[in-house]
XYZ file of C-alpha atoms in Angstrom:
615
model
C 0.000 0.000 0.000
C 1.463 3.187 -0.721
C 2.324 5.070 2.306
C 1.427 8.482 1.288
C -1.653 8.359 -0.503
C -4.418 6.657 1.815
C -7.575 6.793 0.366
C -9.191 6.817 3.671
C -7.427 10.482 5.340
C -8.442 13.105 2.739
C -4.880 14.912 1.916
C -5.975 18.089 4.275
C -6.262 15.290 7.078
C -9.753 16.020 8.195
C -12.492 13.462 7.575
C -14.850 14.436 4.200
C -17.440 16.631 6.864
C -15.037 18.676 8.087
C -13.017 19.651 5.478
C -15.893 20.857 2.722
C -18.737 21.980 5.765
C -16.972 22.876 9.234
C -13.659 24.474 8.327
C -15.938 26.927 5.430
C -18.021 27.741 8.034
C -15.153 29.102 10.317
C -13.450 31.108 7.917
C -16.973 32.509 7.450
C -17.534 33.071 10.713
C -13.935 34.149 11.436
C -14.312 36.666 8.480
C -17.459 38.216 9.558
C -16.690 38.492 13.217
C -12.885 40.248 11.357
C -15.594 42.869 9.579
C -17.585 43.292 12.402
C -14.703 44.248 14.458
C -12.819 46.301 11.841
C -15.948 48.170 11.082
C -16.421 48.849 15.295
C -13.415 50.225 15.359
C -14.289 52.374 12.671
C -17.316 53.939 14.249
C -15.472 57.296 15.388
C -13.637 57.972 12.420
C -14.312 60.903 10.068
C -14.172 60.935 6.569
C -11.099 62.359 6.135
C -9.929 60.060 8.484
C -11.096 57.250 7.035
C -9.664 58.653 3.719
C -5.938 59.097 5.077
C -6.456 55.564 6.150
C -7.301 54.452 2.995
C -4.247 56.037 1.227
C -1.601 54.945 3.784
C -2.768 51.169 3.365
C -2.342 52.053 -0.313
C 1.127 53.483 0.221
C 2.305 50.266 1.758
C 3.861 47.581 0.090
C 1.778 44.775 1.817
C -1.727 44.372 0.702
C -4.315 44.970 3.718
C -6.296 42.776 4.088
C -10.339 42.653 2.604
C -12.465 42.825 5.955
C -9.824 45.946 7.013
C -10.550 47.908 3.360
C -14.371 46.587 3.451
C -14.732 48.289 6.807
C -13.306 51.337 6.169
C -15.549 51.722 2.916
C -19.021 50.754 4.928
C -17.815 53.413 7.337
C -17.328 55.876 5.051
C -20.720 55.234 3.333
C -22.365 55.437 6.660
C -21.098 58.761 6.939
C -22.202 59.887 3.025
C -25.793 58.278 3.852
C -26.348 60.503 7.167
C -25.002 63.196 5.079
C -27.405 62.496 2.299
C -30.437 62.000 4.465
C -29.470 65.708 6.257
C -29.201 67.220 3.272
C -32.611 65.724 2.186
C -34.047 66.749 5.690
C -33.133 70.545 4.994
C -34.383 70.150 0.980
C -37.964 69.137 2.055
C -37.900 71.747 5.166
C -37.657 74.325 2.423
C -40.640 73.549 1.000
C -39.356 71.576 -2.290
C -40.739 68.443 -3.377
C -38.783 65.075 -1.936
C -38.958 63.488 -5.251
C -36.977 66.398 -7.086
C -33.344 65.752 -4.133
C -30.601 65.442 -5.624
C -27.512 64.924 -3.267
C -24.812 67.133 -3.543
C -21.904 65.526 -5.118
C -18.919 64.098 -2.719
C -15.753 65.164 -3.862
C -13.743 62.708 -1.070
C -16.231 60.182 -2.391
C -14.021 59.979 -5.600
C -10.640 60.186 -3.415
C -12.097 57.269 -1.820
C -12.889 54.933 -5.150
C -9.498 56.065 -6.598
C -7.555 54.131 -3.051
C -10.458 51.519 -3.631
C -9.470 50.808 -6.819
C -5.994 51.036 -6.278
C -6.019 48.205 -3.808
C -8.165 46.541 -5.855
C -5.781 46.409 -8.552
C -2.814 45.425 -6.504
C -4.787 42.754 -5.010
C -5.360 41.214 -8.372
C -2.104 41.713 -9.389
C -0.716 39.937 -6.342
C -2.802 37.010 -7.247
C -2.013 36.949 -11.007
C 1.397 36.651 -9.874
C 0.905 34.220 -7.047
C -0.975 32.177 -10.283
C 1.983 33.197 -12.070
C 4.257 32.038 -9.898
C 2.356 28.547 -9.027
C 2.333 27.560 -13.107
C 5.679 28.233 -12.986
C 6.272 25.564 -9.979
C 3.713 23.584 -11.600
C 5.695 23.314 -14.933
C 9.104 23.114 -12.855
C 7.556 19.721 -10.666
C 6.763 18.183 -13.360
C 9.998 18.639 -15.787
C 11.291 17.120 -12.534
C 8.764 13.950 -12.378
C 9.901 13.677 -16.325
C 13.471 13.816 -15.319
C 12.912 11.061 -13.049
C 11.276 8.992 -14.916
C 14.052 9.258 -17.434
C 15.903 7.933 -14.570
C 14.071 5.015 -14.216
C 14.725 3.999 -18.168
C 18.517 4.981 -17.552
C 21.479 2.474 -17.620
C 24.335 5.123 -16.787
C 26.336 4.536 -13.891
C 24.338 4.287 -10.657
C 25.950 6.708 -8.239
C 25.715 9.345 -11.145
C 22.326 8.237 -11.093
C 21.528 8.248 -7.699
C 23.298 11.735 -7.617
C 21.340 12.990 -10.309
C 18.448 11.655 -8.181
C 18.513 13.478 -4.804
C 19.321 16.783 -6.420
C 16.156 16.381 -8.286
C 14.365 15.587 -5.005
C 16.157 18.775 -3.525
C 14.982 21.059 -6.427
C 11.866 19.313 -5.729
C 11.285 20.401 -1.925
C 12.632 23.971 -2.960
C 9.884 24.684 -5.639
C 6.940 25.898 -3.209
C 2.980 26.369 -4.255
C 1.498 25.458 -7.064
C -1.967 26.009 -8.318
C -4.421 23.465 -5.851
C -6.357 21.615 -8.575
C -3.294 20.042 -9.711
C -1.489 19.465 -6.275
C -3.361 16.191 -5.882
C -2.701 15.041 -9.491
C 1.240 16.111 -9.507
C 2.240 14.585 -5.757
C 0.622 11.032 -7.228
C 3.075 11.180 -10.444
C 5.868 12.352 -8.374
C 5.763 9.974 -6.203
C 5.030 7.289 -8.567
C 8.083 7.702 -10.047
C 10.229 8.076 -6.788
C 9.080 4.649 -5.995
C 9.481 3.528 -9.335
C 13.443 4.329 -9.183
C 13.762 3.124 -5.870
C 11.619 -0.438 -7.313
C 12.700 -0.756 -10.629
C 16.472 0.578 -10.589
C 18.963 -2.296 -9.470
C 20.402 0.322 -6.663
C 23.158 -0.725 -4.520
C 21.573 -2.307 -1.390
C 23.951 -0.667 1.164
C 22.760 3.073 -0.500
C 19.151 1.913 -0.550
C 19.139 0.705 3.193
C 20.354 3.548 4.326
C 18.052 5.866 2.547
C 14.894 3.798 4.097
C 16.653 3.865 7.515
C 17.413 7.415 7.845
C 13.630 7.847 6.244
C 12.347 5.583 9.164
C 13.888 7.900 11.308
C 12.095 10.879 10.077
C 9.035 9.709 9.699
C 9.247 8.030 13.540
C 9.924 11.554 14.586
C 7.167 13.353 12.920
C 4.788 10.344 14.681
C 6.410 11.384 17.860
C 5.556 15.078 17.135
C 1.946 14.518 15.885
C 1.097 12.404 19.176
C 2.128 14.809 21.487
C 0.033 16.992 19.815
C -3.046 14.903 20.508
C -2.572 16.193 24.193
C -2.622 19.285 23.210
C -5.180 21.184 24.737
C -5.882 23.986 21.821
C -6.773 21.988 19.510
C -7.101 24.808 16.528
C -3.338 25.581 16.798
C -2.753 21.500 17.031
C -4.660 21.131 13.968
C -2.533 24.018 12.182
C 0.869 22.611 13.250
C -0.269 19.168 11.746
C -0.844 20.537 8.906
C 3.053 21.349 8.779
C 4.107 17.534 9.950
C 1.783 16.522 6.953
C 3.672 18.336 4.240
C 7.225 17.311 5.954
C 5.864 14.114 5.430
C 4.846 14.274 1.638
C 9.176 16.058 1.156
C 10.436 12.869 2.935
C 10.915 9.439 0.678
C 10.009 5.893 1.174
C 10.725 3.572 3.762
C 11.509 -0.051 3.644
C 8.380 -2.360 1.776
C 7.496 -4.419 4.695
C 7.290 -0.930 6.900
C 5.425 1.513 5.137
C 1.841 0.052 5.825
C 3.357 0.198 9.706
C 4.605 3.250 9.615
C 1.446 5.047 8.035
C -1.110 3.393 9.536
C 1.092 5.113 12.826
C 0.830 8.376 11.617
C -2.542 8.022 10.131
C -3.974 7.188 13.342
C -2.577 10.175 15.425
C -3.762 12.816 12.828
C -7.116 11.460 12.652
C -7.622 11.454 16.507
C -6.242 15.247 15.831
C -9.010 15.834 13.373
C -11.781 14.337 15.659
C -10.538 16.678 19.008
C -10.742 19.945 16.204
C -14.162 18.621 15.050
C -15.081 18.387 18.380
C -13.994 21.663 19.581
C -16.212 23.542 16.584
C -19.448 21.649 17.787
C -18.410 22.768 21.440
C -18.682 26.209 20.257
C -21.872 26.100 18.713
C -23.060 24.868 22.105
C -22.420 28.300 23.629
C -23.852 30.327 20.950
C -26.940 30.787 22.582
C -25.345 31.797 25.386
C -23.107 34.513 23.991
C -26.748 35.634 22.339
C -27.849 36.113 25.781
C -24.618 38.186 26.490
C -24.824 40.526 23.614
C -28.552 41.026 24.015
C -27.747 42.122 27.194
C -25.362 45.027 26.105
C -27.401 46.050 23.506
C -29.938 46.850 26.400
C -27.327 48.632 28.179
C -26.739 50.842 25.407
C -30.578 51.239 25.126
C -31.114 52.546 28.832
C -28.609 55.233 28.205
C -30.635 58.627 30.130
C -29.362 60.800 27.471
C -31.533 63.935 29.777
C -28.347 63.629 32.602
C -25.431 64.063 30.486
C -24.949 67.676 30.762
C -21.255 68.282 30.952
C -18.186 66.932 29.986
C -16.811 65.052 32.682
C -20.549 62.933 32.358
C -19.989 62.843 28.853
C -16.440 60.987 29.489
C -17.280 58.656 32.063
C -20.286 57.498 30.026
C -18.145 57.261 27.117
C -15.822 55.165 29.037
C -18.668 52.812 29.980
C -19.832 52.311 26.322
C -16.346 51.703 25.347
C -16.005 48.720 28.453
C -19.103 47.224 26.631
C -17.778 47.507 22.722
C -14.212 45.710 24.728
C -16.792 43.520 26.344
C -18.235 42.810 22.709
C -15.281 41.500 21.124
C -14.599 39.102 23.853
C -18.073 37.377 23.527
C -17.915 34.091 20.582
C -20.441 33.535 17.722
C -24.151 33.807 18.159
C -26.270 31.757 16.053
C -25.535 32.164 12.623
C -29.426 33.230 12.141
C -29.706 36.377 14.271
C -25.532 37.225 13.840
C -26.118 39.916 11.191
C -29.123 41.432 13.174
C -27.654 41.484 17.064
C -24.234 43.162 15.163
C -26.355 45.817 13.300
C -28.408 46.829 16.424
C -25.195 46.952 18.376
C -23.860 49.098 16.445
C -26.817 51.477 15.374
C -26.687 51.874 19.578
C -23.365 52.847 19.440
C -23.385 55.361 16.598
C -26.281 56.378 17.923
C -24.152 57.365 21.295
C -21.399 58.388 19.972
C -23.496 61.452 17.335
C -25.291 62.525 20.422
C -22.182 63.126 22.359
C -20.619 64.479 18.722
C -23.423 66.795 18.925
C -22.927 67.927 22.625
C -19.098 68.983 21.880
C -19.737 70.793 18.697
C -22.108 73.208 21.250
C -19.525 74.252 23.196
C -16.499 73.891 20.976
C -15.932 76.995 19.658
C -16.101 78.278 23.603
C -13.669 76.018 23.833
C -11.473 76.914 20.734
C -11.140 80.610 22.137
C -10.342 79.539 25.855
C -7.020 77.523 24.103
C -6.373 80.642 22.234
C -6.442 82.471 25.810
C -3.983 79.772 27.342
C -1.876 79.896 24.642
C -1.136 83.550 24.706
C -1.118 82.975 28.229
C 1.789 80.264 27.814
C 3.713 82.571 25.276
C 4.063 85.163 28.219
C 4.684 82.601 30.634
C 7.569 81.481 28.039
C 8.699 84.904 27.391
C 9.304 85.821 31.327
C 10.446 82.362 32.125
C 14.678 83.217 31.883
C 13.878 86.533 33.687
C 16.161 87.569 36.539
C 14.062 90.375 37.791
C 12.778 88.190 40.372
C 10.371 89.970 42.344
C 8.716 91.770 39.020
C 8.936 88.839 37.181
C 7.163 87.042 40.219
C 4.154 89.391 40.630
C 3.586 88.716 36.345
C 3.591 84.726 36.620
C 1.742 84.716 39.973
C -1.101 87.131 38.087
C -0.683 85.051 34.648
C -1.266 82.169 36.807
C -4.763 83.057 38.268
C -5.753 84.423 35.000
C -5.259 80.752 33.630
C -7.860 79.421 36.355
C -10.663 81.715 35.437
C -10.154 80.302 32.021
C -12.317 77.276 31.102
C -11.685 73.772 29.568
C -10.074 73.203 26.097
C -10.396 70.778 23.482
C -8.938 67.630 25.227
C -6.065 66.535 22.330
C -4.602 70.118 23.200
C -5.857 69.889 26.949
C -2.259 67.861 28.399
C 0.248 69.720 25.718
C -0.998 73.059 26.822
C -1.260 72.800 30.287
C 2.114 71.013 30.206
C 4.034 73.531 28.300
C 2.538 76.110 30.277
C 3.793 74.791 33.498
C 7.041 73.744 32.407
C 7.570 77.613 31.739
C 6.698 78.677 35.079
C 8.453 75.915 36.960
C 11.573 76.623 35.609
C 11.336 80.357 36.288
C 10.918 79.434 39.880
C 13.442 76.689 40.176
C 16.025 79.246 38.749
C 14.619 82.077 40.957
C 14.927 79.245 44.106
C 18.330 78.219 42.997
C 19.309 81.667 43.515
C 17.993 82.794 46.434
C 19.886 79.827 48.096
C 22.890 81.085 45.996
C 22.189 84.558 47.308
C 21.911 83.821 50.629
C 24.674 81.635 51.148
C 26.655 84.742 49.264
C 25.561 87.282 51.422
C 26.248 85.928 54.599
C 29.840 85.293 53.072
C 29.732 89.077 52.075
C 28.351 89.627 55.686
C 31.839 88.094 57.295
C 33.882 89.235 54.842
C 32.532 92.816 55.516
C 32.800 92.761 59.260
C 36.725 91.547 59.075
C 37.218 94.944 57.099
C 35.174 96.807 59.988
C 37.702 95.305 62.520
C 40.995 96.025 60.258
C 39.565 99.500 59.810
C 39.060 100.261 63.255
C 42.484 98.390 64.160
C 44.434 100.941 61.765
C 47.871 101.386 63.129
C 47.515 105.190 64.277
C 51.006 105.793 64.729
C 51.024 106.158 60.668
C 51.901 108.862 59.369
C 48.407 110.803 58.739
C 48.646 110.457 54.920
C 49.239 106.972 54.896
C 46.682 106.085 57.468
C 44.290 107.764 55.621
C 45.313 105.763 52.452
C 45.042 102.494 54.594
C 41.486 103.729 55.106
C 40.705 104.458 51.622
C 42.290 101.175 50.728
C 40.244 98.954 53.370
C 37.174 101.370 51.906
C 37.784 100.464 48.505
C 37.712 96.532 49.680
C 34.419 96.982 51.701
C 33.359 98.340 48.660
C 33.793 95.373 46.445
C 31.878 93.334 47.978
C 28.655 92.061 46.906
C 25.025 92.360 49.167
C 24.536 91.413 52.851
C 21.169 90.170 54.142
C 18.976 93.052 53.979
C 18.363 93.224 58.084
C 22.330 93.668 58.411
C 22.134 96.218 55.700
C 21.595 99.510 57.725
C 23.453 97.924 60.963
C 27.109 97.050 59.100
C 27.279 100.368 57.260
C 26.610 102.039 60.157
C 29.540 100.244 61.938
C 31.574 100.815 58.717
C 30.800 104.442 58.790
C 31.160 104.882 62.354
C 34.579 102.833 62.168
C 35.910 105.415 58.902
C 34.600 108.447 60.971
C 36.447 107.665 63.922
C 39.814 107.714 62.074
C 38.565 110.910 59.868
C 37.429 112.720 63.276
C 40.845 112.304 65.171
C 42.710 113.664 61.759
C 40.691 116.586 60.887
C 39.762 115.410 57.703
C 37.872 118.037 56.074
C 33.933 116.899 55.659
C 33.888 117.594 51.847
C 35.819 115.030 51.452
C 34.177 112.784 53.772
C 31.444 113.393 52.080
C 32.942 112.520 48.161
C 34.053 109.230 50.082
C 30.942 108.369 50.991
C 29.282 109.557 47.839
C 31.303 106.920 46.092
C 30.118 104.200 48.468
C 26.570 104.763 47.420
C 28.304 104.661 43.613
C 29.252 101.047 44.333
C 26.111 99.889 45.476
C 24.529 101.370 43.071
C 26.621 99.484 40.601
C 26.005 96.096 42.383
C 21.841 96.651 41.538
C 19.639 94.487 38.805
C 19.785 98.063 36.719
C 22.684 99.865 37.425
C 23.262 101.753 34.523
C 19.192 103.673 34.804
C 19.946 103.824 38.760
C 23.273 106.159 37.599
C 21.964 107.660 34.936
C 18.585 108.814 37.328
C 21.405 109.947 39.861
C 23.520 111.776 37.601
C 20.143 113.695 36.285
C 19.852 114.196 39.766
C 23.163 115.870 40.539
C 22.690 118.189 37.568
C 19.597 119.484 38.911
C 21.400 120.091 41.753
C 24.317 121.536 40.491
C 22.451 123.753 38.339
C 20.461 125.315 40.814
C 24.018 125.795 43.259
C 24.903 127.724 40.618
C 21.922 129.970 39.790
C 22.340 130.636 43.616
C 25.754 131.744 43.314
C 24.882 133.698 40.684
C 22.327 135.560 42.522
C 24.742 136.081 45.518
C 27.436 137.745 43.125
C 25.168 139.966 41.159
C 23.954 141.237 45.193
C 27.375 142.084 46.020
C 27.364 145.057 43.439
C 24.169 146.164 45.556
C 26.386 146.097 48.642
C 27.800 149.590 49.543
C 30.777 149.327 52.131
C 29.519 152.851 53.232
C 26.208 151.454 54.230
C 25.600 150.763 57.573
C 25.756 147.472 58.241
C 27.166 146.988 55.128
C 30.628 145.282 56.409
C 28.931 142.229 58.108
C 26.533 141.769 55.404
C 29.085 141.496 53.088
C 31.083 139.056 55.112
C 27.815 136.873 55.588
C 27.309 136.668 51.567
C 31.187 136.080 50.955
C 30.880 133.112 53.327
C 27.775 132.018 51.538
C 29.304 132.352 47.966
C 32.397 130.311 49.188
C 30.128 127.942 50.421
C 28.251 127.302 47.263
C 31.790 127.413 45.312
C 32.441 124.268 47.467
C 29.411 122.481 47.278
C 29.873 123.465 43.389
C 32.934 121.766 42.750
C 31.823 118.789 45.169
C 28.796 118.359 42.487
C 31.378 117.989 40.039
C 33.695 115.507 41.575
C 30.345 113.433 41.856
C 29.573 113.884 38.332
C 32.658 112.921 36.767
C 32.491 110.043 39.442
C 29.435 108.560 37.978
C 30.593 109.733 34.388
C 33.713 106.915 34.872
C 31.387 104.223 36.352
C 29.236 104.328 33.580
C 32.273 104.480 31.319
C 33.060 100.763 32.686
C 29.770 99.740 32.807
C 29.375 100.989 28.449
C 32.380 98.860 27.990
């Protein structure tokens, strides 16, 4: 009996029942419930959506596949018929007759038939060239079968031969598919005439033994395989897989005469008792389709009791929404239904959720353009928030986010795709402004307290002064230690008033026991104000304002003086009284000549810092 071709296993390995009745029916089944899904997952899209889809499954190279493009295009059409039928609505609200509509044309409609067509055509010519390609096996298998069979009539040398022989058997197991009506026809004469050369050509024994044995061997394993899989508890992926030992199978040759019916009937046995547990497990799961009826009938109802009256804002909206979508999840995880009712359970379930998913369209498009503005608002709001966020004028720059900030609250929600970027990018912004504004203070702090110490070491080397200095030089030591205090940065602002004092008082002391005239203490301490001025945020507007300042002043010194020396031609010597009037303006005028020139040495003072500071 030949080994391979047992008229009682159909070459598909399922029993005649299964094969032509069972296995159709799933792939229907598995097809419809593929559409049904596809096209739930379709239910939100818009047209232009579904469009774009459309023309990136084009712009791939592999072919979608028919329930994914077939979904798409029902969805679409759903959308042009509720267009249609509004369009029809407003046409007979206007008074016109309904039998005169004619719908507006679609101009996407004809994007969409150009991608439908498209894939269309490369479906077809992926199968012309899958047919293509199978003749072209077809013809190669069976130049090999005649190539063997001129094998069998040869009386060349046998291990040229039996050479020539395998790689025909290799070129045999490397040509693939070929077309299915003549798979059947071509495996008999193949293996006809593989048998024939292993039967009719006087082979060397030792070469033909060891081809059966190491064939034995093979085909033991693949028994091995195939039983294992009988314990296999999914029995659809069992099935599949013995599929694969039964084409390994067909590739391997013949065993030994007197062990091929063994060796068969072996393997025949196992795949059948495969067959039987996949048979079994399709009847199972008709068994529960009237409970997964019961199931779906049940969510439809759900979907039915919707109150619709107590949705009224958003956050409603989106925890019903997230409901419905727990039942469409719920959906897909439910099996068949009876095949009778299938078509009319999936409709209503999905007229429900269309149906909930418009109304809650509906609601948004109410309040979206309230919502478009308010994301205009926060942006501009986030552009400022941007725009002050590298700021070092802390305290200003403080007040402005702290105000931009409430402002933001009083705003109301935005469309939710922009809702996370927004508010994110917003408060990035501001968080960084105050973690650099933080990171300073601490800086600052830490600095001014060094400042602080650093300050109060120059207090005590000031007052410690060696007196016995030669008054020139001491004075020069004070300048000097002035010129340090000087340098340094801030102290904490409650120290402020209390170490300048001490630094003043400790200056003073030295100044006092010398004599030093108070003009000049005065210049010196003008020029301490210089360098804290120079030490501000601003310091070039905080000199400039001073120097306006100190022209005013100096310009009205000298209108005074003015005044006093045009009097003194008034003045008569002879006059009684005259003498200690005179005396009194002289003093006066000598006076203002001081505080005159002081004004200057101020000016040109500032006029050099702000040299430094334009470089």
């Amino acid at each position: 009996m030949n080994e391979n071709l047992n008229p009682e296993l159909p070459e598909n390995n399922l029993p005649e029942e299964v094969t032509n009745q069972s296995v159709e029916e799933e792939a229907k089944e598995q097809s419809e419930t593929s559409t049904e899904t596809s096209v739930a997952k379709q239910v939100s899209l818009t047209k232009d959506e579904i469009i774009e889809k459309l023309k990136n499954l084009t712009a791939q190279t592999e072919i979608p596949s028919r329930a994914e493009v077939e979904s798409l295009k029902q969805a679409f059409y759903k959308l042009r018929s509720a267009a249609i039928e509004e369009q029809k609505a407003e046409f007979i609200e206007a008074g016109n007759d309904a039998e005169a509509f004619v719908p507006a044309p679609d101009p996407s409609e004809d994007v969409l038939k150009t991608f439908l067509s498209e894939l269309k055509e490369k479906r077809a010519s992926q199968a012309a060239a899958e047919e293509n390609l199978k003749e072209e096996n077809y013809n190669k298998k069976l130049q090999i079968i005649e190539s063997i069979k001129n094998l069998t009539e040869s009386s060349d040398d046998f291990n040229k031969l039996y050479k020539e022989f395998k790689d025909l058997q290799q070129g045999w197991n490397d040509v693939t598919s070929v077309p299915q009506s003549k798979e059947k026809e071509l495996w008999k004469s193949y293996q006809i005439y593989t048998e024939k050369f292993y039967d009719l050509i006087k082979i060397n024994n030792e070469f033909r033994d060891y081809d059966f044995k190491k064939n034995l061997e093979l085909k033991n394993a693949i028994c091995e395989s195939v039983e294992k899989l009988i314990d296999d508890t999914d029995s659809v992926s069992a099935f599949h897989q013995l599929q694969n030992f039964h084409q390994q199978w067909r590739e391997i040759g013949p065993v030994a005469r007197e062990l091929r019916e063994e060796i068969w009937t072996r393997f025949k046995n196992a795949s059948t008792a495969i067959n039987k547990k996949y048979q079994t497990h399709f009847e199972s799961l008709k068994g529960r389709e009237e409970e997964n009826l019961v199931e779906k009938t049940a969510i439809c109802e759900a979907l039915k009791n919707i109150d619709y009256s107590t949705l009224t804002s958003f956050k409603e909206w989106d925890e019903k929404s997230k409901e419905v979508i727990e039942l469409q999840a719920k959906w897909k995880t439910i099996g068949f239904v009876p095949k009778k009712v299938n078509n009319q359970i999936f409709e209503e379930f999905r007229s429900l959720c269309d149906a909930f998913f418009e109304k809650k369209s509906e609601f948004f498009k109410g309040v979206r353009g309230e919502m478009d503005e308010n994301l205009d608002k926060k942006r501009a709001l986030t552009e400022q928030a941007k725009a002050l966020k590298d700021s070092t004028d802390w305290k200003s720059t403080t007040d402005k986010l702290i105000a931009i900030q409430k402002e933001w609250k009083t705003i109301g929600p935005v469309p939710r795709k922009y809702s996370d970027a927004i508010w994110k990018e917003f408060v990035t912004a501001c968080d960084y402004f105050f973690e650099q504004k933080k990171k300073n203070e601490s800086s600052q702090k830490s600095e001014e307290l060094d400042n602080l110490a650093a300050k109060k070491e120059i207090i005590e080397k000031i007052k410690n002064v060696d007196q016995s200095l030669d008054p020139s030089e001491l004075i020069a030591k004070v300048r000097e230690l002035a010129d340090e205090w000087h340098k340094i940065g801030f102290v904490p602002f409650k120290e402020k008033d209390k170490i300048y004092k001490e630094f003043h008082q400790a200056v003073d002391a030295h100044y006092d026991r010398l004599k030093v005239d108070k003009t000049e203490r005065r210049f010196e301490s003008f020029k301490s104000n210089i360098k804290d001025i120079s030490k501000q945020d601003n310091p070039k507007r905080a000199l400039y304002r001073e120097r306006d300042h100190l022209m005013h002043q100096y310009n009205k010194v000298k209108s005074d003086l003015q005044t006093y020396e045009n009097n003194m031609n008034f003045l008569s010597i002879s006059s009684k009284g005259a003498s200690g009037l005179l005396k009194d303006v002289n003093n006066k005028i000598e006076k203002l000549k001081e505080e005159m020139e002081l004004l200057v040495k101020k000016i040109e003072a500032l006029d050099e810092n702000l040299n430094e500071l334009e470089k």
